[in-house]
PDB file of C-alpha atoms in Angstrom:
ATOM      1  CA  MET A1027      76.697  12.168 104.107  1.00 54.00           C
ATOM      2  CA  ALA A1028      78.570  11.030 100.989  1.00 61.00           C
ATOM      3  CA  ASP A1029      76.773  10.411  97.710  1.00 80.00           C
ATOM      4  CA  LYS A1030      74.932   7.125  97.514  1.00 92.00           C
ATOM      5  CA  TYR A1031      76.688   4.190  95.951  1.00 93.00           C
ATOM      6  CA  THR A1032      74.644   3.163  92.935  1.00 94.00           C
ATOM      7  CA  GLY A1033      76.566   0.257  91.447  1.00 91.00           C
ATOM      8  CA  VAL A1034      78.817  -0.221  88.438  1.00 87.00           C
ATOM      9  CA  ALA A1035      78.358   3.377  87.278  1.00 85.00           C
ATOM     10  CA  ASP A1036      80.530   4.371  90.267  1.00 86.00           C
ATOM     11  CA  ASP A1037      83.241   1.805  89.592  1.00 93.00           C
ATOM     12  CA  ARG A1038      86.523   1.700  87.706  1.00 96.00           C
ATOM     13  CA  ARG A1039      86.304   0.464  84.123  1.00 97.00           C
ATOM     14  CA  TYR A1040      89.030  -1.516  82.373  1.00 98.00           C
ATOM     15  CA  THR A1041      88.406  -1.609  78.641  1.00 98.00           C
ATOM     16  CA  GLY A1042      89.307  -4.407  76.269  1.00 98.00           C
ATOM     17  CA  GLU A1043      88.710  -5.216  72.638  1.00 98.00           C
ATOM     18  CA  ASP A1044      85.976  -7.781  73.294  1.00 98.00           C
ATOM     19  CA  VAL A1045      84.970  -7.158  76.899  1.00 98.00           C
ATOM     20  CA  ASP A1046      85.055  -4.380  79.493  1.00 98.00           C
ATOM     21  CA  ILE A1047      85.504  -5.137  83.188  1.00 98.00           C
ATOM     22  CA  THR A1048      84.250  -2.939  86.029  1.00 97.00           C
ATOM     23  CA  TYR A1049      85.711  -3.110  89.524  1.00 98.00           C
ATOM     24  CA  SER A1050      84.483  -1.699  92.836  1.00 96.00           C
ATOM     25  CA  LEU A1051      87.233  -1.168  95.380  1.00 93.00           C
ATOM     26  CA  LYS A1052      84.557  -0.382  97.987  1.00 91.00           C
ATOM     27  CA  ARG A1053      82.965  -3.812  97.658  1.00 96.00           C
ATOM     28  CA  CYS A1054      86.005  -6.037  97.176  1.00 97.00           C
ATOM     29  CA  ILE A1055      86.638  -8.408 100.112  1.00 97.00           C
ATOM     30  CA  HIS A1056      89.719 -10.011  98.514  1.00 96.00           C
ATOM     31  CA  ALA A1057      88.187 -13.444  98.100  1.00 96.00           C
ATOM     32  CA  LYS A1058      90.831 -13.892  95.350  1.00 96.00           C
ATOM     33  CA  ALA A1059      88.628 -15.961  93.054  1.00 95.00           C
ATOM     34  CA  CYS A1060      89.725 -13.716  90.195  1.00 97.00           C
ATOM     35  CA  ILE A1061      93.468 -13.955  90.911  1.00 97.00           C
ATOM     36  CA  ASN A1062      93.414 -17.685  91.546  1.00 97.00           C
ATOM     37  CA  ARG A1063      91.263 -18.585  88.554  1.00 97.00           C
ATOM     38  CA  LEU A1064      92.295 -16.088  85.860  1.00 98.00           C
ATOM     39  CA  SER A1065      95.710 -14.623  86.636  1.00 97.00           C
ATOM     40  CA  GLU A1066      96.185 -13.690  82.969  1.00 98.00           C
ATOM     41  CA  VAL A1067      93.582 -10.972  83.512  1.00 98.00           C
ATOM     42  CA  PHE A1068      93.873 -10.265  87.250  1.00 98.00           C
ATOM     43  CA  ASP A1069      97.414  -9.750  88.554  1.00 97.00           C
ATOM     44  CA  THR A1070      97.989  -7.500  91.575  1.00 95.00           C
ATOM     45  CA  LYS A1071     101.718  -7.343  90.784  1.00 95.00           C
ATOM     46  CA  LYS A1072     101.011  -5.370  87.622  1.00 95.00           C
ATOM     47  CA  ARG A1073      99.626  -1.897  86.971  1.00 95.00           C
ATOM     48  CA  PRO A1074      96.924  -1.695  85.945  1.00 97.00           C
ATOM     49  CA  TRP A1075      96.155  -4.937  87.765  1.00 97.00           C
ATOM     50  CA  ILE A1076      93.283  -5.791  85.416  1.00 98.00           C
ATOM     51  CA  ASN A1077      94.018  -6.514  81.759  1.00 98.00           C
ATOM     52  CA  ALA A1078      90.706  -7.028  79.995  1.00 98.00           C
ATOM     53  CA  ASP A1079      92.529  -8.406  76.936  1.00 98.00           C
ATOM     54  CA  GLY A1080      94.533 -10.911  78.989  1.00 98.00           C
ATOM     55  CA  ALA A1081      92.191 -13.799  78.167  1.00 98.00           C
ATOM     56  CA  ALA A1082      89.307 -14.599  75.859  1.00 98.00           C
ATOM     57  CA  ALA A1083      86.014 -12.885  76.657  1.00 98.00           C
ATOM     58  CA  ASP A1084      84.428 -16.282  77.314  1.00 98.00           C
ATOM     59  CA  GLY A1085      86.961 -16.933  80.070  1.00 98.00           C
ATOM     60  CA  VAL A1086      86.267 -13.558  81.659  1.00 98.00           C
ATOM     61  CA  ALA A1087      82.526 -14.209  81.470  1.00 98.00           C
ATOM     62  CA  GLU A1088      82.969 -17.594  83.131  1.00 97.00           C
ATOM     63  CA  MET A1089      85.090 -16.334  86.028  1.00 97.00           C
ATOM     64  CA  ILE A1090      83.508 -13.024  87.041  1.00 98.00           C
ATOM     65  CA  PRO A1091      80.204 -14.468  88.336  1.00 97.00           C
ATOM     66  CA  LEU A1092      82.322 -16.381  90.879  1.00 97.00           C
ATOM     67  CA  CYS A1093      83.253 -13.094  92.581  1.00 98.00           C
ATOM     68  CA  PRO A1094      81.025 -13.317  95.693  1.00 97.00           C
ATOM     69  CA  SER A1095      80.956  -9.613  96.519  1.00 98.00           C
ATOM     70  CA  GLY A1096      79.914  -8.391  93.081  1.00 97.00           C
ATOM     71  CA  ALA A1097      82.975  -6.145  93.013  1.00 97.00           C
ATOM     72  CA  LEU A1098      83.583  -7.396  89.469  1.00 98.00           C
ATOM     73  CA  HIS A1099      81.219  -7.214  86.504  1.00 97.00           C
ATOM     74  CA  TYR A1100      81.697  -7.399  82.774  1.00 97.00           C
ATOM     75  CA  GLU A1101      80.153  -6.100  79.563  1.00 97.00           C
ATOM     76  CA  ARG A1102      80.626  -8.050  76.325  1.00 97.00           C
ATOM     77  CA  LYS A1103      81.416  -6.085  73.165  1.00 97.00           C
ATOM     78  CA  ASP A1104      81.765  -9.062  70.850  1.00 97.00           C
ATOM     79  CA  GLY A1105      78.128 -10.127  70.730  1.00 97.00           C
ATOM     80  CA  GLY A1106      78.578 -12.683  73.500  1.00 97.00           C
ATOM     81  CA  ALA A1107      75.976 -13.266  76.185  1.00 96.00           C
ATOM     82  CA  ALA A1108      75.603 -10.661  78.908  1.00 95.00           C
ATOM     83  CA  GLU A1109      75.832 -11.503  82.590  1.00 95.00           C
ATOM     84  CA  ALA A1110      72.960 -13.793  83.509  1.00 94.00           C
ATOM     85  CA  THR A1111      70.540 -12.986  86.310  1.00 95.00           C
ATOM     86  CA  PRO A1112      70.339 -15.882  88.793  1.00 94.00           C
ATOM     87  CA  THR A1113      67.078 -17.817  88.704  1.00 93.00           C
ATOM     88  CA  GLU A1114      67.134 -18.355  92.471  1.00 93.00           C
ATOM     89  CA  ASN A1115      67.608 -15.879  95.312  1.00 95.00           C
ATOM     90  CA  THR A1116      69.862 -17.228  98.039  1.00 94.00           C
ATOM     91  CA  ILE A1117      71.792 -16.086 101.092  1.00 95.00           C
ATOM     92  CA  VAL A1118      74.767 -18.154 102.195  1.00 95.00           C
ATOM     93  CA  ILE A1119      76.044 -17.419 105.703  1.00 95.00           C
ATOM     94  CA  TRP A1120      79.813 -17.403 106.001  1.00 96.00           C
ATOM     95  CA  LYS A1121      81.202 -18.783 109.243  1.00 94.00           C
ATOM     96  CA  ASN A1122      81.955 -15.787 111.477  1.00 96.00           C
ATOM     97  CA  GLY A1123      81.642 -13.650 108.366  1.00 97.00           C
ATOM     98  CA  PRO A1124      79.268 -11.830 106.030  1.00 98.00           C
ATOM     99  CA  LEU A1125      76.061 -12.694 104.242  1.00 98.00           C
ATOM    100  CA  GLN A1126      76.731 -13.765 100.656  1.00 98.00           C
ATOM    101  CA  VAL A1127      73.638 -12.800  98.686  1.00 98.00           C
ATOM    102  CA  THR A1128      72.971 -14.004  95.144  1.00 97.00           C
ATOM    103  CA  GLY A1129      69.893 -13.280  93.066  1.00 96.00           C
ATOM    104  CA  ASP A1130      67.860 -10.647  91.268  1.00 97.00           C
ATOM    105  CA  MET A1131      68.009  -7.850  93.810  1.00 97.00           C
ATOM    106  CA  SER A1132      67.830  -4.148  94.462  1.00 97.00           C
ATOM    107  CA  ILE A1133      69.329  -2.503  97.558  1.00 98.00           C
ATOM    108  CA  GLN A1134      67.995   0.682  99.120  1.00 97.00           C
ATOM    109  CA  GLY A1135      69.238   2.733 102.067  1.00 95.00           C
ATOM    110  CA  ALA A1136      70.803   5.983 103.206  1.00 92.00           C
ATOM    111  CA  THR A1137      74.169   5.223 101.583  1.00 93.00           C
ATOM    112  CA  VAL A1138      73.212   2.908  98.743  1.00 95.00           C
ATOM    113  CA  ALA A1139      70.699   2.877  95.894  1.00 95.00           C
ATOM    114  CA  MET A1140      71.173  -0.053  93.545  1.00 95.00           C
ATOM    115  CA  ASP A1141      68.278  -0.947  91.272  1.00 95.00           C
ATOM    116  CA  SER A1142      69.835  -4.059  89.774  1.00 94.00           C
ATOM    117  CA  GLU A1143      72.479  -6.354  91.257  1.00 97.00           C
ATOM    118  CA  THR A1144      73.176 -10.084  91.298  1.00 97.00           C
ATOM    119  CA  ARG A1145      75.912 -10.551  93.925  1.00 98.00           C
ATOM    120  CA  VAL A1146      76.814  -8.829  97.209  1.00 98.00           C
ATOM    121  CA  THR A1147      78.458  -9.606 100.538  1.00 98.00           C
ATOM    122  CA  LEU A1148      76.752  -7.741 103.367  1.00 98.00           C
ATOM    123  CA  CYS A1149      78.177  -6.966 106.792  1.00 98.00           C
ATOM    124  CA  ARG A1150      76.648  -8.727 109.800  1.00 97.00           C
ATOM    125  CA  CYS A1151      79.350  -8.041 112.415  1.00 98.00           C
ATOM    126  CA  GLY A1152      78.356  -4.386 112.767  1.00 98.00           C
ATOM    127  CA  SER A1153      81.875  -3.022 112.310  1.00 97.00           C
ATOM    128  CA  SER A1154      82.254  -2.478 108.568  1.00 97.00           C
ATOM    129  CA  GLN A1155      83.312   1.030 107.599  1.00 96.00           C
ATOM    130  CA  ASN A1156      81.506   0.527 104.301  1.00 95.00           C
ATOM    131  CA  LYS A1157      78.040  -0.505 105.464  1.00 96.00           C
ATOM    132  CA  PRO A1158      75.954  -2.213 104.256  1.00 97.00           C
ATOM    133  CA  PHE A1159      78.805  -4.022 102.472  1.00 97.00           C
ATOM    134  CA  CYS A1160      81.386  -6.239 104.142  1.00 98.00           C
ATOM    135  CA  ASP A1161      84.919  -4.833 104.353  1.00 97.00           C
ATOM    136  CA  ASN A1162      86.465  -7.756 106.272  1.00 97.00           C
ATOM    137  CA  SER A1163      86.162  -5.984 109.630  1.00 98.00           C
ATOM    138  CA  HIS A1164      84.871  -9.268 111.057  1.00 98.00           C
ATOM    139  CA  HIS A1165      88.493 -10.449 110.994  1.00 97.00           C
ATOM    140  CA  ASP A1166      89.725  -7.378 112.868  1.00 97.00           C
ATOM    141  CA  ILE A1167      87.219  -7.752 115.717  1.00 97.00           C
ATOM    142  CA  ASN A1168      87.351 -11.567 115.798  1.00 97.00           C
ATOM    143  CA  PHE A1169      83.620 -11.754 115.173  1.00 97.00           C
ATOM    144  CA  GLU A1170      82.067 -15.038 116.211  1.00 95.00           C
ATOM    145  CA  ALA A1171      78.518 -16.134 115.501  1.00 92.00           C
ATOM    146  CA  GLU A1172      76.906 -19.232 116.891  1.00 83.00           C
ATOM    147  CA  GLU A1173      74.694 -20.525 114.125  1.00 73.00           C
ATOM    148  CA  MET A1174      71.223 -22.007 114.280  1.00 70.00           C
ATOM    149  CA  GLU A1175      70.753 -25.742 114.541  1.00 68.00           C
ATOM    150  CA  PRO A1176      69.663 -27.503 111.324  1.00 61.00           C
ATOM    151  CA  LYS A1177      65.911 -27.697 110.929  1.00 64.00           C
ATOM    152  CA  THR A1178      63.380 -28.801 108.356  1.00 68.00           C
ATOM    153  CA  VAL A1179      62.130 -25.945 106.193  1.00 72.00           C
ATOM    154  CA  GLU A1180      59.381 -26.274 103.634  1.00 73.00           C
ATOM    155  CA  GLU A1181      60.369 -25.445 100.087  1.00 73.00           C
ATOM    156  CA  ALA A1182      59.292 -22.024  98.863  1.00 72.00           C
ATOM    157  CA  PRO A1183      59.605 -20.128  95.572  1.00 73.00           C
ATOM    158  CA  SER A1184      63.070 -18.579  95.395  1.00 75.00           C
ATOM    159  CA  GLY A1185      63.156 -16.669  92.113  1.00 89.00           C
ATOM    160  CA  GLY A1186      62.017 -13.250  90.950  1.00 94.00           C
ATOM    161  CA  LYS A1187      62.974  -9.762  92.066  1.00 95.00           C
ATOM    162  CA  PHE A1188      63.597  -9.057  95.724  1.00 95.00           C
ATOM    163  CA  ILE A1189      64.450  -5.890  97.648  1.00 98.00           C
ATOM    164  CA  ILE A1190      66.987  -5.369 100.416  1.00 98.00           C
ATOM    165  CA  THR A1191      66.332  -2.371 102.661  1.00 98.00           C
ATOM    166  CA  THR A1192      69.031  -1.199 105.084  1.00 97.00           C
ATOM    167  CA  HIS A1193      67.121   0.308 108.000  1.00 97.00           C
ATOM    168  CA  PRO A1194      68.876   3.212 109.765  1.00 96.00           C
ATOM    169  CA  ASP A1195      70.454   1.938 112.995  1.00 97.00           C
ATOM    170  CA  GLY A1196      68.638  -1.327 112.393  1.00 97.00           C
ATOM    171  CA  PRO A1197      68.502  -4.607 110.473  1.00 98.00           C
ATOM    172  CA  LEU A1198      68.526  -5.665 106.858  1.00 98.00           C
ATOM    173  CA  GLU A1199      65.016  -6.263 105.541  1.00 98.00           C
ATOM    174  CA  PHE A1200      64.519  -8.750 102.703  1.00 97.00           C
ATOM    175  CA  ASP A1201      61.285  -8.722 100.677  1.00 97.00           C
ATOM    176  CA  GLY A1202      60.765 -11.326  97.974  1.00 95.00           C
ATOM    177  CA  ASN A1203      61.291 -15.031  97.415  1.00 95.00           C
ATOM    178  CA  LEU A1204      64.407 -16.071  99.299  1.00 93.00           C
ATOM    179  CA  THR A1205      66.249 -19.085 100.713  1.00 92.00           C
ATOM    180  CA  ILE A1206      68.881 -18.839 103.469  1.00 93.00           C
ATOM    181  CA  ALA A1207      71.538 -21.510 103.952  1.00 91.00           C
ATOM    182  CA  GLY A1208      73.507 -21.832 107.190  1.00 87.00           C
ATOM    183  CA  VAL A1209      77.227 -22.358 107.619  1.00 82.00           C
ATOM    184  CA  GLU A1210      76.828 -26.110 107.215  1.00 80.00           C
ATOM    185  CA  GLY A1211      74.762 -25.693 104.062  1.00 82.00           C
ATOM    186  CA  ASN A1212      71.452 -26.543 105.739  1.00 86.00           C
ATOM    187  CA  THR A1213      68.422 -24.456 104.799  1.00 88.00           C
ATOM    188  CA  ILE A1214      67.321 -22.340 107.746  1.00 89.00           C
ATOM    189  CA  PHE A1215      64.768 -20.134 105.992  1.00 90.00           C
ATOM    190  CA  ALA A1216      62.618 -20.246 102.886  1.00 90.00           C
ATOM    191  CA  GLY A1217      59.980 -17.578 102.430  1.00 91.00           C
ATOM    192  CA  THR A1218      59.177 -14.106 101.186  1.00 92.00           C
ATOM    193  CA  SER A1219      60.093 -11.693 103.990  1.00 93.00           C
ATOM    194  CA  THR A1220      62.579 -11.600 106.860  1.00 95.00           C
ATOM    195  CA  PHE A1221      64.833  -9.295 108.886  1.00 97.00           C
ATOM    196  CA  LEU A1222      68.516 -10.180 109.364  1.00 97.00           C
ATOM    197  CA  CYS A1223      70.902  -8.827 111.987  1.00 97.00           C
ATOM    198  CA  ARG A1224      73.614  -6.401 110.928  1.00 97.00           C
ATOM    199  CA  CYS A1225      74.630  -5.086 114.364  1.00 98.00           C
ATOM    200  CA  GLY A1226      76.400  -8.309 115.328  1.00 97.00           C
ATOM    201  CA  SER A1227      74.641  -8.664 118.685  1.00 96.00           C
ATOM    202  CA  SER A1228      71.510 -10.689 117.979  1.00 96.00           C
ATOM    203  CA  GLN A1229      71.119 -13.818 120.114  1.00 93.00           C
ATOM    204  CA  ASN A1230      69.209 -15.402 117.239  1.00 92.00           C
ATOM    205  CA  LYS A1231      71.670 -14.969 114.374  1.00 93.00           C
ATOM    206  CA  PRO A1232      71.334 -14.549 111.503  1.00 94.00           C
ATOM    207  CA  PHE A1233      67.909 -13.090 112.331  1.00 94.00           C
ATOM    208  CA  CYS A1234      67.302  -9.751 114.037  1.00 96.00           C
ATOM    209  CA  ASP A1235      66.045  -9.899 117.630  1.00 96.00           C
ATOM    210  CA  GLY A1236      66.007  -6.182 118.414  1.00 97.00           C
ATOM    211  CA  SER A1237      69.488  -6.129 119.962  1.00 97.00           C
ATOM    212  CA  HIS A1238      70.382  -3.085 117.864  1.00 98.00           C
ATOM    213  CA  HIS A1239      68.217  -1.034 120.228  1.00 98.00           C
ATOM    214  CA  LYS A1240      69.998  -2.319 123.346  1.00 97.00           C
ATOM    215  CA  ILE A1241      73.491  -1.603 122.054  1.00 97.00           C
ATOM    216  CA  GLU A1242      72.465   1.665 120.385  1.00 97.00           C
ATOM    217  CA  PHE A1243      73.772   0.471 117.037  1.00 98.00           C
ATOM    218  CA  LYS A1244      74.492   3.257 114.573  1.00 96.00           C
ATOM    219  CA  ALA A1245      74.456   2.827 110.815  1.00 92.00           C
ATOM    220  CA  GLU A1246      72.988   5.139 108.207  1.00 81.00           C
TER     221      GLU A1246
END
């Protein structure tokens, strides 16, 4: 098994006078928020494709939190504010796509050990070659997921630290205050603990229903 991915320490660093930018190729899902919003810094036609001095540090700091996968992070060197930790923990379900997780999280599993993260996109189609992260394999397999009907969910605390555990050959376990929003934006869960499908076969998506046993799902 390869070494565990531990976060920005494993990523490429692009240094600038006022701000450094780190980039994880493993976690990038090419959402293109960076290219579309700050092309002065992010330009795939150039090498290197990231120029940390291409725009003011404030502009970099404003754009990078919009990267849904957390592939991009920044470190200020000019005394400016560091990346903020979200005050709410949320999962947004992408239509026929990954789980977009935002909050104050740590992720633990056989291939990942991240003590502090704020943004990730996690695979739920079962086919990513970079589990637990999404690598856009849902497009290749034409993954389709019928979502839950809207329902009334009582409000629950959504801040504070929470832990994501990737169970071997099994689901994603979430422990801590958390809110889950469906494809249509409706809240489908608010609580402190749940298990979400990552094999792609649950009949109760996004929640695990034990289907990983039936299909003999394999994931470290």
